[in-house]
Amino acid sequence: MNKNFFDAIKERRSIYAISKESPISDEKIVKIVEEVVKHVPSAFNSQTTRTVILLGESHNKLWDITMEALRKVVPEKDFSSTEEKINSFKAGHGTVLFFEDFAVVESLQKQFELYKDNFPVWALQTSGMMQFSVWTAFATEGIGASLQHYTELIDEQVKKEFNIPNNWKMISQMPFGKIVKAAGEKTFNPIEDMVKVLR
Ligand SMILES: Cc1cc2nc3c(=O)[nH]c(=O)nc-3n(C[C@H](O)[C@H](O)[C@H](O)COP(=O)(O)O)c2cc1C
């Protein structure tokens, strides 16, 4: 990462127009995800996050599965925009799948009864941190990505296709690739409504 922290945060946007090329090698992509998963914090250092990096045909397969799942639930007359959207993700270089290992969550719930209700929430919070970190680290390397949630629709088939343990709860899908079109303008709410300073 060769940018300062705030430049990197500002650079991360939802990029929907992506292509198969990647500005960095697959090894570097894997390294980014490994570094994030290793160093981003988790409650009680439980390290509940699991990721799967889909490249090449595996990436294509994910979006084929999603397309077919959507075809079953979206009315045919509305399907062309859905098809276009899914094809735009498939047009990317790869996808990172984010999971949380609920076997670990359940074991923590048994171990620490007092925090029983918190562990599933904390797992989701950790996942959010992971997703943001991968997304931002990708941005610093010129990789465009977006965050998708076809989760319930594709969960069963994805697990079967990619041999993913049942106790891994799928959280999101992050398709990425070379940026074909930059993100548009973004609007911001008044910062005073969102950040209060009390002295
Ligand atoms: C928790 C969360 C869930 C999101 N889910 C989706 C999603 O399902 N599909 C999508 O296209 N974008 C999704 N987004 C992206 C947001 O719409 C986007 O980050 C926001 O509009 C700000 O735009 P930016 O990412 O370009 O800064 C999600 C973002 C967050 C943080």
mmCIF file of C-alpha atoms and ligand atoms in Angstrom:
data_model
loop_
_atom_site.group_PDB
_atom_site.id
_atom_site.type_symbol
_atom_site.label_atom_id
_atom_site.label_comp_id
_atom_site.label_asym_id
_atom_site.label_seq_id
_atom_site.Cartn_x
_atom_site.Cartn_y
_atom_site.Cartn_z
ATOM 1 C CA MET A 1 0.000 0.000 0.000
ATOM 2 C CA ASN A 2 1.596 3.202 -1.144
ATOM 3 C CA LYS A 3 -1.075 5.762 -0.222
ATOM 4 C CA ASN A 4 -1.808 7.392 3.065
ATOM 5 C CA PHE A 5 -4.733 6.044 5.072
ATOM 6 C CA PHE A 6 -7.297 8.753 4.220
ATOM 7 C CA ASP A 7 -6.405 8.815 0.516
ATOM 8 C CA ALA A 8 -7.035 5.076 0.497
ATOM 9 C CA ILE A 9 -10.381 5.416 2.306
ATOM 10 C CA LYS A 10 -11.510 8.110 -0.151
ATOM 11 C CA GLU A 11 -10.342 6.116 -3.145
ATOM 12 C CA ARG A 12 -12.515 3.097 -2.275
ATOM 13 C CA ARG A 13 -15.805 3.317 -4.148
ATOM 14 C CA SER A 14 -18.402 0.934 -5.514
ATOM 15 C CA ILE A 15 -17.080 0.165 -8.978
ATOM 16 C CA TYR A 16 -19.546 -1.685 -11.190
ATOM 17 C CA ALA A 17 -17.811 -1.455 -14.576
ATOM 18 C CA ILE A 18 -14.922 -3.909 -14.279
ATOM 19 C CA SER A 19 -13.002 -6.141 -16.662
ATOM 20 C CA LYS A 20 -11.072 -9.422 -16.595
ATOM 21 C CA GLU A 21 -7.640 -7.809 -16.548
ATOM 22 C CA SER A 22 -6.094 -7.011 -13.201
ATOM 23 C CA PRO A 23 -3.556 -4.265 -12.529
ATOM 24 C CA ILE A 24 -1.761 -6.615 -10.097
ATOM 25 C CA SER A 25 -0.893 -10.327 -10.099
ATOM 26 C CA ASP A 26 -3.144 -13.005 -8.615
ATOM 27 C CA GLU A 27 -0.399 -13.680 -6.049
ATOM 28 C CA LYS A 28 -0.643 -10.080 -4.897
ATOM 29 C CA ILE A 29 -4.443 -10.275 -4.750
ATOM 30 C CA VAL A 30 -4.193 -13.368 -2.555
ATOM 31 C CA LYS A 31 -1.566 -11.667 -0.380
ATOM 32 C CA ILE A 32 -3.846 -8.650 0.173
ATOM 33 C CA VAL A 33 -6.704 -10.864 1.348
ATOM 34 C CA GLU A 34 -4.347 -12.894 3.546
ATOM 35 C CA GLU A 35 -2.889 -9.781 5.180
ATOM 36 C CA VAL A 36 -6.356 -8.360 5.856
ATOM 37 C CA VAL A 37 -7.759 -11.600 7.251
ATOM 38 C CA LYS A 38 -4.698 -12.037 9.437
ATOM 39 C CA HIS A 39 -4.507 -8.524 10.892
ATOM 40 C CA VAL A 40 -8.062 -7.147 11.073
ATOM 41 C CA PRO A 41 -9.390 -7.614 14.626
ATOM 42 C CA SER A 42 -12.092 -9.981 15.824
ATOM 43 C CA ALA A 43 -13.908 -10.227 19.161
ATOM 44 C CA PHE A 44 -11.808 -12.151 21.704
ATOM 45 C CA ASN A 45 -9.336 -12.625 18.811
ATOM 46 C CA SER A 46 -11.728 -15.373 17.681
ATOM 47 C CA GLN A 47 -10.626 -15.088 14.000
ATOM 48 C CA THR A 48 -14.031 -16.151 12.721
ATOM 49 C CA THR A 49 -13.643 -14.821 9.165
ATOM 50 C CA ARG A 50 -13.241 -17.197 6.250
ATOM 51 C CA THR A 51 -12.750 -16.052 2.667
ATOM 52 C CA VAL A 52 -12.713 -17.768 -0.685
ATOM 53 C CA ILE A 53 -11.011 -16.028 -3.605
ATOM 54 C CA LEU A 54 -12.611 -17.118 -6.853
ATOM 55 C CA LEU A 55 -10.554 -16.576 -10.015
ATOM 56 C CA GLY A 56 -10.880 -17.736 -13.614
ATOM 57 C CA GLU A 57 -13.518 -20.386 -14.174
ATOM 58 C CA SER A 58 -14.501 -20.476 -10.478
ATOM 59 C CA HIS A 59 -15.390 -16.792 -10.652
ATOM 60 C CA ASN A 60 -17.422 -17.357 -13.821
ATOM 61 C CA LYS A 61 -19.181 -20.310 -12.184
ATOM 62 C CA LEU A 62 -20.288 -18.185 -9.211
ATOM 63 C CA TRP A 63 -22.029 -15.694 -11.458
ATOM 64 C CA ASP A 64 -23.558 -18.464 -13.580
ATOM 65 C CA ILE A 65 -25.022 -19.955 -10.393
ATOM 66 C CA THR A 66 -26.335 -16.525 -9.383
ATOM 67 C CA MET A 67 -27.832 -15.904 -12.819
ATOM 68 C CA GLU A 68 -29.686 -19.217 -12.795
ATOM 69 C CA ALA A 69 -30.928 -18.695 -9.231
ATOM 70 C CA LEU A 70 -32.259 -15.250 -10.178
ATOM 71 C CA ARG A 71 -33.879 -16.599 -13.334
ATOM 72 C CA LYS A 72 -36.085 -18.726 -11.080
ATOM 73 C CA VAL A 73 -37.345 -15.767 -9.030
ATOM 74 C CA VAL A 74 -37.275 -12.697 -11.299
ATOM 75 C CA PRO A 75 -40.200 -12.368 -13.756
ATOM 76 C CA GLU A 76 -39.042 -12.975 -17.320
ATOM 77 C CA LYS A 77 -40.139 -9.535 -18.518
ATOM 78 C CA ASP A 78 -37.822 -7.864 -15.970
ATOM 79 C CA PHE A 79 -34.921 -10.237 -16.465
ATOM 80 C CA SER A 80 -32.854 -8.300 -18.996
ATOM 81 C CA SER A 81 -31.669 -5.704 -16.449
ATOM 82 C CA THR A 82 -30.879 -8.489 -13.971
ATOM 83 C CA GLU A 83 -28.949 -10.334 -16.658
ATOM 84 C CA GLU A 84 -26.982 -7.211 -17.499
ATOM 85 C CA LYS A 85 -26.106 -6.650 -13.851
ATOM 86 C CA ILE A 86 -24.929 -10.208 -13.234
ATOM 87 C CA ASN A 87 -22.923 -10.154 -16.463
ATOM 88 C CA SER A 88 -21.226 -6.965 -15.260
ATOM 89 C CA PHE A 89 -19.970 -8.854 -12.185
ATOM 90 C CA LYS A 90 -18.969 -11.862 -14.277
ATOM 91 C CA ALA A 91 -16.998 -9.488 -16.519
ATOM 92 C CA GLY A 92 -14.579 -8.945 -13.604
ATOM 93 C CA HIS A 93 -11.316 -10.695 -12.796
ATOM 94 C CA GLY A 94 -12.484 -12.466 -9.651
ATOM 95 C CA THR A 95 -14.744 -12.454 -6.610
ATOM 96 C CA VAL A 96 -13.976 -12.645 -2.926
ATOM 97 C CA LEU A 97 -16.580 -14.532 -0.908
ATOM 98 C CA PHE A 98 -16.803 -13.554 2.749
ATOM 99 C CA PHE A 99 -17.961 -16.042 5.373
ATOM 100 C CA GLU A 100 -18.025 -16.230 9.151
ATOM 101 C CA ASP A 101 -17.357 -19.567 10.827
ATOM 102 C CA PHE A 102 -20.372 -20.162 13.052
ATOM 103 C CA ALA A 103 -18.837 -23.291 14.576
ATOM 104 C CA VAL A 104 -16.398 -20.889 16.264
ATOM 105 C CA VAL A 105 -19.213 -18.494 17.168
ATOM 106 C CA GLU A 106 -21.241 -21.303 18.793
ATOM 107 C CA SER A 107 -18.248 -22.598 20.684
ATOM 108 C CA LEU A 108 -17.641 -19.096 22.087
ATOM 109 C CA GLN A 109 -21.303 -18.833 23.051
ATOM 110 C CA LYS A 110 -20.934 -22.018 25.115
ATOM 111 C CA GLN A 111 -17.663 -20.883 26.656
ATOM 112 C CA PHE A 112 -18.790 -17.367 27.555
ATOM 113 C CA GLU A 113 -22.483 -17.592 28.468
ATOM 114 C CA LEU A 114 -22.570 -13.925 29.497
ATOM 115 C CA TYR A 115 -21.808 -12.755 25.939
ATOM 116 C CA LYS A 116 -23.905 -15.423 24.232
ATOM 117 C CA ASP A 117 -26.037 -12.972 22.268
ATOM 118 C CA ASN A 118 -23.099 -10.799 21.276
ATOM 119 C CA PHE A 119 -20.933 -13.301 19.432
ATOM 120 C CA PRO A 120 -23.054 -13.549 16.256
ATOM 121 C CA VAL A 121 -23.254 -9.728 16.141
ATOM 122 C CA TRP A 122 -19.532 -9.380 16.677
ATOM 123 C CA ALA A 123 -18.858 -11.894 13.901
ATOM 124 C CA LEU A 124 -20.842 -9.695 11.507
ATOM 125 C CA GLN A 125 -18.989 -6.607 12.713
ATOM 126 C CA THR A 126 -15.658 -8.337 12.119
ATOM 127 C CA SER A 127 -16.818 -9.336 8.675
ATOM 128 C CA GLY A 128 -17.695 -5.697 7.931
ATOM 129 C CA MET A 129 -14.196 -4.641 8.931
ATOM 130 C CA MET A 130 -12.707 -7.348 6.731
ATOM 131 C CA GLN A 131 -14.806 -6.423 3.733
ATOM 132 C CA PHE A 132 -13.973 -2.734 4.069
ATOM 133 C CA SER A 133 -10.269 -3.486 4.431
ATOM 134 C CA VAL A 134 -10.071 -5.746 1.377
ATOM 135 C CA TRP A 135 -12.151 -3.277 -0.647
ATOM 136 C CA THR A 136 -9.891 -0.362 0.396
ATOM 137 C CA ALA A 137 -6.644 -2.291 -0.108
ATOM 138 C CA PHE A 138 -7.859 -3.268 -3.591
ATOM 139 C CA ALA A 139 -8.579 0.406 -4.327
ATOM 140 C CA THR A 140 -5.011 1.381 -3.437
ATOM 141 C CA GLU A 141 -3.821 -1.071 -6.102
ATOM 142 C CA GLY A 142 -6.202 0.300 -8.729
ATOM 143 C CA ILE A 143 -8.600 -2.644 -8.471
ATOM 144 C CA GLY A 144 -12.290 -1.748 -8.633
ATOM 145 C CA ALA A 145 -14.781 -3.742 -6.555
ATOM 146 C CA SER A 146 -18.350 -3.681 -5.292
ATOM 147 C CA LEU A 147 -20.202 -5.429 -2.513
ATOM 148 C CA GLN A 148 -23.041 -7.808 -3.338
ATOM 149 C CA HIS A 149 -25.554 -9.805 -1.278
ATOM 150 C CA TYR A 150 -27.076 -12.644 -3.269
ATOM 151 C CA THR A 151 -26.324 -14.703 -0.211
ATOM 152 C CA GLU A 152 -29.507 -16.664 0.661
ATOM 153 C CA LEU A 153 -30.308 -17.177 -2.983
ATOM 154 C CA ILE A 154 -27.041 -18.932 -3.817
ATOM 155 C CA ASP A 155 -25.775 -20.203 -0.461
ATOM 156 C CA GLU A 156 -26.652 -23.871 -0.905
ATOM 157 C CA GLN A 157 -25.334 -24.219 -4.432
ATOM 158 C CA VAL A 158 -22.170 -22.250 -3.761
ATOM 159 C CA LYS A 159 -21.374 -24.517 -0.825
ATOM 160 C CA LYS A 160 -21.913 -27.584 -2.967
ATOM 161 C CA GLU A 161 -19.958 -26.278 -5.958
ATOM 162 C CA PHE A 162 -16.952 -24.997 -4.018
ATOM 163 C CA ASN A 163 -16.945 -27.567 -1.224
ATOM 164 C CA ILE A 164 -17.513 -25.048 1.541
ATOM 165 C CA PRO A 165 -18.266 -26.260 5.085
ATOM 166 C CA ASN A 166 -21.852 -25.885 6.219
ATOM 167 C CA ASN A 167 -20.889 -24.003 9.355
ATOM 168 C CA TRP A 168 -19.443 -21.150 7.267
ATOM 169 C CA LYS A 169 -22.173 -18.525 7.023
ATOM 170 C CA MET A 170 -21.931 -16.612 3.773
ATOM 171 C CA ILE A 171 -22.012 -12.834 4.311
ATOM 172 C CA SER A 172 -21.247 -11.211 0.955
ATOM 173 C CA GLN A 173 -19.700 -11.398 -2.484
ATOM 174 C CA MET A 174 -17.117 -8.872 -3.716
ATOM 175 C CA PRO A 175 -16.590 -8.959 -7.493
ATOM 176 C CA PHE A 176 -13.452 -7.084 -8.576
ATOM 177 C CA GLY A 177 -11.365 -6.292 -11.641
ATOM 178 C CA LYS A 178 -9.724 -3.586 -13.680
ATOM 179 C CA ILE A 179 -11.694 -0.333 -13.470
ATOM 180 C CA VAL A 180 -13.481 0.332 -16.763
ATOM 181 C CA LYS A 181 -15.530 3.286 -15.532
ATOM 182 C CA ALA A 182 -14.944 5.318 -12.388
ATOM 183 C CA ALA A 183 -17.661 5.796 -9.788
ATOM 184 C CA GLY A 184 -19.961 8.801 -10.124
ATOM 185 C CA GLU A 185 -20.317 11.743 -7.759
ATOM 186 C CA LYS A 186 -21.180 10.839 -4.200
ATOM 187 C CA THR A 187 -23.342 12.976 -1.938
ATOM 188 C CA PHE A 188 -22.638 13.428 1.745
ATOM 189 C CA ASN A 189 -24.915 14.300 4.655
ATOM 190 C CA PRO A 190 -23.854 17.236 6.845
ATOM 191 C CA ILE A 191 -20.903 16.020 8.866
ATOM 192 C CA GLU A 192 -22.215 17.807 12.009
ATOM 193 C CA ASP A 193 -25.230 15.451 11.986
ATOM 194 C CA MET A 194 -22.959 12.439 11.984
ATOM 195 C CA VAL A 195 -20.083 13.447 14.213
ATOM 196 C CA LYS A 196 -20.725 15.095 17.580
ATOM 197 C CA VAL A 197 -17.896 16.520 19.627
ATOM 198 C CA LEU A 198 -18.524 17.032 23.333
ATOM 199 C CA ARG A 199 -16.137 18.851 25.609
HETATM 200 C C1 LIG B 1 -23.167 -3.106 4.508
HETATM 201 C C2 LIG B 1 -23.235 -2.704 3.067
HETATM 202 C C3 LIG B 1 -24.045 -3.403 2.198
HETATM 203 C C4 LIG B 1 -24.049 -3.097 0.826
HETATM 204 N N1 LIG B 1 -24.764 -3.876 -0.036
HETATM 205 C C5 LIG B 1 -24.692 -3.630 -1.355
HETATM 206 C C6 LIG B 1 -25.329 -4.502 -2.282
HETATM 207 O O1 LIG B 1 -25.946 -5.500 -1.916
HETATM 208 N N2 LIG B 1 -25.229 -4.209 -3.609
HETATM 209 C C7 LIG B 1 -24.525 -3.119 -4.059
HETATM 210 O O2 LIG B 1 -24.445 -2.906 -5.271
HETATM 211 N N3 LIG B 1 -23.908 -2.283 -3.194
HETATM 212 C C8 LIG B 1 -23.965 -2.518 -1.868
HETATM 213 N N4 LIG B 1 -23.315 -1.705 -0.988
HETATM 214 C C9 LIG B 1 -22.571 -0.518 -1.504
HETATM 215 C C10 LIG B 1 -23.213 0.800 -1.096
HETATM 216 O O3 LIG B 1 -24.401 1.016 -1.798
HETATM 217 C C11 LIG B 1 -22.188 1.895 -1.353
HETATM 218 O O4 LIG B 1 -21.028 1.613 -0.606
HETATM 219 C C12 LIG B 1 -22.685 3.271 -0.984
HETATM 220 O O5 LIG B 1 -23.750 3.676 -1.794
HETATM 221 C C13 LIG B 1 -21.588 4.324 -1.069
HETATM 222 O O6 LIG B 1 -20.983 4.327 -2.365
HETATM 223 P P1 LIG B 1 -19.436 4.044 -2.564
HETATM 224 O O7 LIG B 1 -19.194 2.595 -2.192
HETATM 225 O O8 LIG B 1 -19.154 4.337 -3.985
HETATM 226 O O9 LIG B 1 -18.677 4.920 -1.622
HETATM 227 C C14 LIG B 1 -23.288 -2.002 0.365
HETATM 228 C C15 LIG B 1 -22.477 -1.303 1.261
HETATM 229 C C16 LIG B 1 -22.441 -1.643 2.582
HETATM 230 C C17 LIG B 1 -21.524 -0.886 3.503
#
